[in-house]
């Protein structure tokens, strides 16, 4: 058993390039209502998914180290793109800190598919990463499943602009998903934490012709397991639903809209610069 190294009352740090990680934060709030949460976004530099690897690595590392500097007891990379690029390096540098990452749910996708044809929608950076390609090769071989991978170019930009439910998103989804439907794909892995916010558009475009795989609930459970393993879960007498601290490089405007209108959470906001 591991000895506790941090206080149970310290916050959990959650990082994403922008609003996407809020889709995971929503699940954490339901499962772990007593945890204090700091959400750090880099709205000034999002999206990350079409940037070169070296840029994603340095931006993500700076953001995560800012959260670590706040004394978080655990860190969640609620971003597939950042996880693919830095989670191994981060774990090597901070071996005592519980760190949870996210990756496209291609194994649950393979298990759920009847046709054994699974679509994966993720950022270009995630899809081309060594981490994802290694995962894909293993699952493909083991589950005898075909994967159709598509970069969701333009989607994150629209979601950051508050247009997750819009004709522009519908048009991109038609373009990306129709070829998958024609190939017999019956299951779609949402490989970017921004995408669950397109639920209305996805249901319109797909009309239930594909099952959707979102790893948000599984990631929240993984965080709960890590906290327990490290004896770091919030005390039973801690208050539920404390305001979430939301911090962004550049503007917090996209986050404010999502947190207030969609998640209906109390929050305190601040804008910072890491330069
Ligand atoms: N939400 C992120 C992900 O899960 C990244 C989006 C982006 O910045 O491109 O990959």
GROMACS .gro file of C-alpha atoms and ligand atoms in nm:
model
  285
    1UNK     CA    1   0.000   0.000   0.000
    2UNK     CA    2   0.123   0.349  -0.080
    3UNK     CA    3   0.168   0.605   0.197
    4UNK     CA    4  -0.029   0.928   0.152
    5UNK     CA    5   0.196   1.209   0.034
    6UNK     CA    6  -0.060   1.488   0.005
    7UNK     CA    7  -0.353   1.614   0.205
    8UNK     CA    8  -0.699   1.469   0.137
    9UNK     CA    9  -0.840   1.823   0.138
   10UNK     CA   10  -0.613   1.943  -0.145
   11UNK     CA   11  -0.784   1.993  -0.482
   12UNK     CA   12  -0.777   1.764  -0.784
   13UNK     CA   13  -0.631   1.941  -1.090
   14UNK     CA   14  -0.798   1.892  -1.428
   15UNK     CA   15  -0.640   2.007  -1.752
   16UNK     CA   16  -0.763   2.045  -2.108
   17UNK     CA   17  -0.670   2.276  -2.394
   18UNK     CA   18  -1.014   2.437  -2.367
   19UNK     CA   19  -1.374   2.354  -2.273
   20UNK     CA   20  -1.352   1.981  -2.361
   21UNK     CA   21  -1.235   1.859  -2.021
   22UNK     CA   22  -1.556   1.997  -1.872
   23UNK     CA   23  -1.727   1.689  -2.020
   24UNK     CA   24  -1.508   1.482  -1.784
   25UNK     CA   25  -1.538   1.729  -1.494
   26UNK     CA   26  -1.918   1.684  -1.519
   27UNK     CA   27  -1.876   1.309  -1.453
   28UNK     CA   28  -1.633   1.372  -1.167
   29UNK     CA   29  -1.878   1.606  -0.999
   30UNK     CA   30  -2.143   1.333  -1.007
   31UNK     CA   31  -1.915   1.057  -0.879
   32UNK     CA   32  -1.697   1.258  -0.637
   33UNK     CA   33  -1.908   1.555  -0.521
   34UNK     CA   34  -1.687   1.623  -0.216
   35UNK     CA   35  -1.368   1.678  -0.415
   36UNK     CA   36  -1.239   2.033  -0.462
   37UNK     CA   37  -1.162   2.087  -0.829
   38UNK     CA   38  -0.933   2.325  -1.018
   39UNK     CA   39  -0.993   2.324  -1.393
   40UNK     CA   40  -0.714   2.469  -1.603
   41UNK     CA   41  -0.772   2.547  -1.970
   42UNK     CA   42  -0.554   2.707  -2.231
   43UNK     CA   43  -0.831   2.881  -2.427
   44UNK     CA   44  -0.574   3.131  -2.554
   45UNK     CA   45  -0.387   2.855  -2.743
   46UNK     CA   46  -0.664   2.600  -2.816
   47UNK     CA   47  -0.706   2.399  -3.027
   48UNK     CA   48  -0.400   2.187  -2.968
   49UNK     CA   49  -0.504   1.905  -3.202
   50UNK     CA   50  -0.366   2.054  -3.522
   51UNK     CA   51  -0.039   2.181  -3.368
   52UNK     CA   52   0.300   2.010  -3.409
   53UNK     CA   53   0.390   1.760  -3.134
   54UNK     CA   54   0.662   1.981  -2.982
   55UNK     CA   55   0.415   2.266  -2.930
   56UNK     CA   56   0.150   2.039  -2.777
   57UNK     CA   57   0.417   1.901  -2.544
   58UNK     CA   58   0.548   2.235  -2.421
   59UNK     CA   59   0.204   2.396  -2.382
   60UNK     CA   60   0.062   2.091  -2.201
   61UNK     CA   61   0.364   2.055  -1.974
   62UNK     CA   62   0.351   2.422  -1.872
   63UNK     CA   63  -0.021   2.395  -1.793
   64UNK     CA   64   0.018   2.074  -1.590
   65UNK     CA   65   0.315   2.214  -1.399
   66UNK     CA   66   0.110   2.522  -1.313
   67UNK     CA   67  -0.153   2.292  -1.161
   68UNK     CA   68   0.112   2.091  -0.975
   69UNK     CA   69   0.244   2.422  -0.838
   70UNK     CA   70  -0.104   2.483  -0.690
   71UNK     CA   71  -0.052   2.175  -0.466
   72UNK     CA   72  -0.304   1.944  -0.634
   73UNK     CA   73  -0.327   1.596  -0.479
   74UNK     CA   74  -0.394   1.431  -0.817
   75UNK     CA   75  -0.383   1.541  -1.178
   76UNK     CA   76  -0.624   1.451  -1.456
   77UNK     CA   77  -0.526   1.518  -1.815
   78UNK     CA   78  -0.879   1.551  -1.952
   79UNK     CA   79  -0.739   1.585  -2.303
   80UNK     CA   80  -0.663   1.296  -2.538
   81UNK     CA   81  -0.420   1.509  -2.736
   82UNK     CA   82  -0.213   1.614  -2.432
   83UNK     CA   83  -0.225   1.266  -2.280
   84UNK     CA   84  -0.083   1.110  -2.597
   85UNK     CA   85   0.202   1.361  -2.598
   86UNK     CA   86   0.306   1.403  -2.235
   87UNK     CA   87   0.154   1.156  -1.988
   88UNK     CA   88   0.456   0.924  -1.989
   89UNK     CA   89   0.701   1.212  -1.936
   90UNK     CA   90   0.486   1.365  -1.665
   91UNK     CA   91   0.463   1.036  -1.474
   92UNK     CA   92   0.840   0.991  -1.499
   93UNK     CA   93   0.899   1.344  -1.367
   94UNK     CA   94   0.639   1.329  -1.085
   95UNK     CA   95   0.638   0.962  -0.981
   96UNK     CA   96   0.457   1.025  -0.652
   97UNK     CA   97   0.169   1.223  -0.797
   98UNK     CA   98  -0.138   1.021  -0.903
   99UNK     CA   99  -0.185   1.110  -1.271
  100UNK     CA  100  -0.482   0.997  -1.481
  101UNK     CA  101  -0.491   1.042  -1.858
  102UNK     CA  102  -0.757   0.987  -2.122
  103UNK     CA  103  -0.734   0.794  -2.448
  104UNK     CA  104  -0.988   0.706  -2.716
  105UNK     CA  105  -1.205   0.414  -2.598
  106UNK     CA  106  -1.124   0.184  -2.884
  107UNK     CA  107  -1.132  -0.134  -2.675
  108UNK     CA  108  -1.487  -0.066  -2.547
  109UNK     CA  109  -1.568   0.030  -2.907
  110UNK     CA  110  -1.443  -0.305  -3.039
  111UNK     CA  111  -1.638  -0.492  -2.771
  112UNK     CA  112  -1.960  -0.301  -2.846
  113UNK     CA  113  -1.948  -0.333  -3.227
  114UNK     CA  114  -2.160  -0.602  -3.395
  115UNK     CA  115  -2.018  -0.534  -3.742
  116UNK     CA  116  -1.660  -0.524  -3.608
  117UNK     CA  117  -1.620  -0.190  -3.781
  118UNK     CA  118  -1.554   0.099  -3.547
  119UNK     CA  119  -1.514   0.467  -3.627
  120UNK     CA  120  -1.273   0.685  -3.429
  121UNK     CA  121  -1.313   1.062  -3.434
  122UNK     CA  122  -1.021   1.240  -3.266
  123UNK     CA  123  -0.774   1.522  -3.328
  124UNK     CA  124  -0.508   1.484  -3.596
  125UNK     CA  125  -0.242   1.499  -3.324
  126UNK     CA  126  -0.399   1.213  -3.124
  127UNK     CA  127  -0.446   0.993  -3.431
  128UNK     CA  128  -0.087   1.031  -3.547
  129UNK     CA  129   0.067   0.984  -3.201
  130UNK     CA  130   0.278   0.678  -3.125
  131UNK     CA  131   0.070   0.615  -2.813
  132UNK     CA  132  -0.254   0.590  -3.012
  133UNK     CA  133  -0.100   0.391  -3.298
  134UNK     CA  134   0.039   0.138  -3.049
  135UNK     CA  135  -0.298   0.107  -2.875
  136UNK     CA  136  -0.474   0.067  -3.210
  137UNK     CA  137  -0.240  -0.206  -3.333
  138UNK     CA  138  -0.293  -0.408  -3.012
  139UNK     CA  139  -0.674  -0.379  -3.008
  140UNK     CA  140  -0.704  -0.443  -3.383
  141UNK     CA  141  -0.511  -0.765  -3.358
  142UNK     CA  142  -0.674  -0.890  -3.039
  143UNK     CA  143  -1.035  -0.807  -3.128
  144UNK     CA  144  -1.022  -0.867  -3.507
  145UNK     CA  145  -1.185  -0.534  -3.557
  146UNK     CA  146  -1.147  -0.276  -3.833
  147UNK     CA  147  -1.105   0.089  -3.731
  148UNK     CA  148  -1.186   0.387  -3.951
  149UNK     CA  149  -1.002   0.686  -3.804
  150UNK     CA  150  -1.103   1.038  -3.896
  151UNK     CA  151  -0.951   1.368  -3.776
  152UNK     CA  152  -1.227   1.602  -3.660
  153UNK     CA  153  -1.077   1.907  -3.827
  154UNK     CA  154  -1.267   2.227  -3.740
  155UNK     CA  155  -1.488   2.073  -3.470
  156UNK     CA  156  -1.296   2.192  -3.164
  157UNK     CA  157  -1.286   2.549  -3.299
  158UNK     CA  158  -1.667   2.552  -3.332
  159UNK     CA  159  -1.720   2.400  -2.988
  160UNK     CA  160  -1.485   2.659  -2.833
  161UNK     CA  161  -1.698   2.927  -3.002
  162UNK     CA  162  -2.012   2.790  -2.833
  163UNK     CA  163  -2.140   2.638  -3.160
  164UNK     CA  164  -2.153   2.270  -3.057
  165UNK     CA  165  -2.519   2.259  -3.161
  166UNK     CA  166  -2.509   2.436  -3.497
  167UNK     CA  167  -2.552   2.381  -3.872
  168UNK     CA  168  -2.173   2.419  -3.915
  169UNK     CA  169  -2.110   2.123  -3.682
  170UNK     CA  170  -2.385   1.921  -3.857
  171UNK     CA  171  -2.215   1.983  -4.193
  172UNK     CA  172  -1.874   1.865  -4.068
  173UNK     CA  173  -2.023   1.560  -3.899
  174UNK     CA  174  -2.204   1.463  -4.220
  175UNK     CA  175  -1.876   1.490  -4.408
  176UNK     CA  176  -1.682   1.284  -4.152
  177UNK     CA  177  -1.943   1.022  -4.060
  178UNK     CA  178  -2.129   0.940  -4.384
  179UNK     CA  179  -1.830   0.746  -4.527
  180UNK     CA  180  -1.813   0.549  -4.201
  181UNK     CA  181  -2.184   0.463  -4.223
  182UNK     CA  182  -2.140   0.354  -4.584
  183UNK     CA  183  -1.858   0.122  -4.474
  184UNK     CA  184  -2.075  -0.048  -4.212
  185UNK     CA  185  -1.942   0.124  -3.899
  186UNK     CA  186  -2.194   0.073  -3.615
  187UNK     CA  187  -1.992   0.222  -3.325
  188UNK     CA  188  -1.824   0.561  -3.296
  189UNK     CA  189  -1.549   0.635  -3.046
  190UNK     CA  190  -1.546   1.000  -2.937
  191UNK     CA  191  -1.169   1.038  -2.905
  192UNK     CA  192  -1.163   1.402  -2.797
  193UNK     CA  193  -1.316   1.534  -2.476
  194UNK     CA  194  -1.475   1.824  -2.664
  195UNK     CA  195  -1.695   1.592  -2.870
  196UNK     CA  196  -1.952   1.482  -2.606
  197UNK     CA  197  -2.074   1.844  -2.617
  198UNK     CA  198  -2.191   1.778  -2.975
  199UNK     CA  199  -2.446   1.523  -2.849
  200UNK     CA  200  -2.744   1.700  -3.009
  201UNK     CA  201  -2.570   1.729  -3.347
  202UNK     CA  202  -2.446   1.369  -3.330
  203UNK     CA  203  -2.797   1.242  -3.264
  204UNK     CA  204  -2.936   1.451  -3.550
  205UNK     CA  205  -2.675   1.336  -3.799
  206UNK     CA  206  -2.655   0.973  -3.695
  207UNK     CA  207  -3.022   0.913  -3.611
  208UNK     CA  208  -2.917   0.621  -3.389
  209UNK     CA  209  -2.726   0.445  -3.666
  210UNK     CA  210  -2.413   0.423  -3.448
  211UNK     CA  211  -2.351   0.355  -3.083
  212UNK     CA  212  -2.140   0.631  -2.921
  213UNK     CA  213  -1.845   0.557  -2.692
  214UNK     CA  214  -1.749   0.835  -2.450
  215UNK     CA  215  -1.490   0.745  -2.187
  216UNK     CA  216  -1.585   1.031  -1.948
  217UNK     CA  217  -1.765   0.811  -1.691
  218UNK     CA  218  -1.486   0.549  -1.700
  219UNK     CA  219  -1.222   0.819  -1.649
  220UNK     CA  220  -1.408   0.955  -1.345
  221UNK     CA  221  -1.411   0.600  -1.201
  222UNK     CA  222  -1.040   0.564  -1.271
  223UNK     CA  223  -0.973   0.889  -1.082
  224UNK     CA  224  -1.182   0.763  -0.788
  225UNK     CA  225  -0.980   0.438  -0.785
  226UNK     CA  226  -0.648   0.628  -0.791
  227UNK     CA  227  -0.752   0.855  -0.504
  228UNK     CA  228  -0.856   0.554  -0.300
  229UNK     CA  229  -0.537   0.365  -0.376
  230UNK     CA  230  -0.334   0.665  -0.252
  231UNK     CA  231  -0.564   0.729   0.048
  232UNK     CA  232  -0.638   1.072  -0.093
  233UNK     CA  233  -1.016   1.075  -0.128
  234UNK     CA  234  -1.197   1.373   0.031
  235UNK     CA  235  -1.308   1.318   0.389
  236UNK     CA  236  -1.664   1.196   0.442
  237UNK     CA  237  -1.748   1.521   0.627
  238UNK     CA  238  -1.622   1.750   0.345
  239UNK     CA  239  -1.898   1.967   0.197
  240UNK     CA  240  -2.044   1.862  -0.139
  241UNK     CA  241  -2.047   2.084  -0.445
  242UNK     CA  242  -1.786   2.347  -0.350
  243UNK     CA  243  -1.745   2.605  -0.629
  244UNK     CA  244  -1.505   2.486  -0.898
  245UNK     CA  245  -1.199   2.704  -0.956
  246UNK     CA  246  -1.173   2.772  -1.329
  247UNK     CA  247  -0.849   2.918  -1.464
  248UNK     CA  248  -0.758   2.989  -1.823
  249UNK     CA  249  -0.466   3.125  -2.016
  250UNK     CA  250  -0.632   3.409  -2.200
  251UNK     CA  251  -1.007   3.435  -2.189
  252UNK     CA  252  -1.241   3.235  -1.962
  253UNK     CA  253  -1.543   3.335  -2.175
  254UNK     CA  254  -1.593   2.996  -2.351
  255UNK     CA  255  -1.568   2.816  -2.017
  256UNK     CA  256  -1.808   3.047  -1.839
  257UNK     CA  257  -2.082   2.979  -2.095
  258UNK     CA  258  -2.044   2.600  -2.069
  259UNK     CA  259  -2.014   2.590  -1.690
  260UNK     CA  260  -2.315   2.812  -1.630
  261UNK     CA  261  -2.552   2.702  -1.905
  262UNK     CA  262  -2.472   2.336  -1.959
  263UNK     CA  263  -2.318   2.212  -1.636
  264UNK     CA  264  -2.499   2.454  -1.404
  265UNK     CA  265  -2.210   2.454  -1.158
  266UNK     CA  266  -2.098   2.726  -0.923
  267UNK     CA  267  -1.750   2.846  -1.014
  268UNK     CA  268  -1.493   3.118  -0.958
  269UNK     CA  269  -1.300   3.230  -1.264
  270UNK     CA  270  -0.956   3.376  -1.327
  271UNK     CA  271  -0.755   3.456  -1.638
  272UNK     CA  272  -0.377   3.419  -1.624
  273UNK     CA  273  -0.073   3.431  -1.845
  274UNK     CA  274   0.217   3.186  -1.815
  275UNK     CA  275   0.460   3.393  -2.021
  276LIG     N1  276  -1.008   1.814  -2.588
  276LIG     C1  277  -0.887   1.772  -2.646
  276LIG     C2  278  -0.875   1.624  -2.669
  276LIG     O1  279  -0.937   1.547  -2.599
  276LIG     C3  280  -0.813   1.855  -2.745
  276LIG     C4  281  -0.881   1.946  -2.836
  276LIG     C5  282  -0.785   2.038  -2.908
  276LIG     O2  283  -0.734   2.129  -2.843
  276LIG     O3  284  -0.764   2.017  -3.027
  276LIG     O4  285  -0.801   1.581  -2.753
   0.00000   0.00000   0.00000
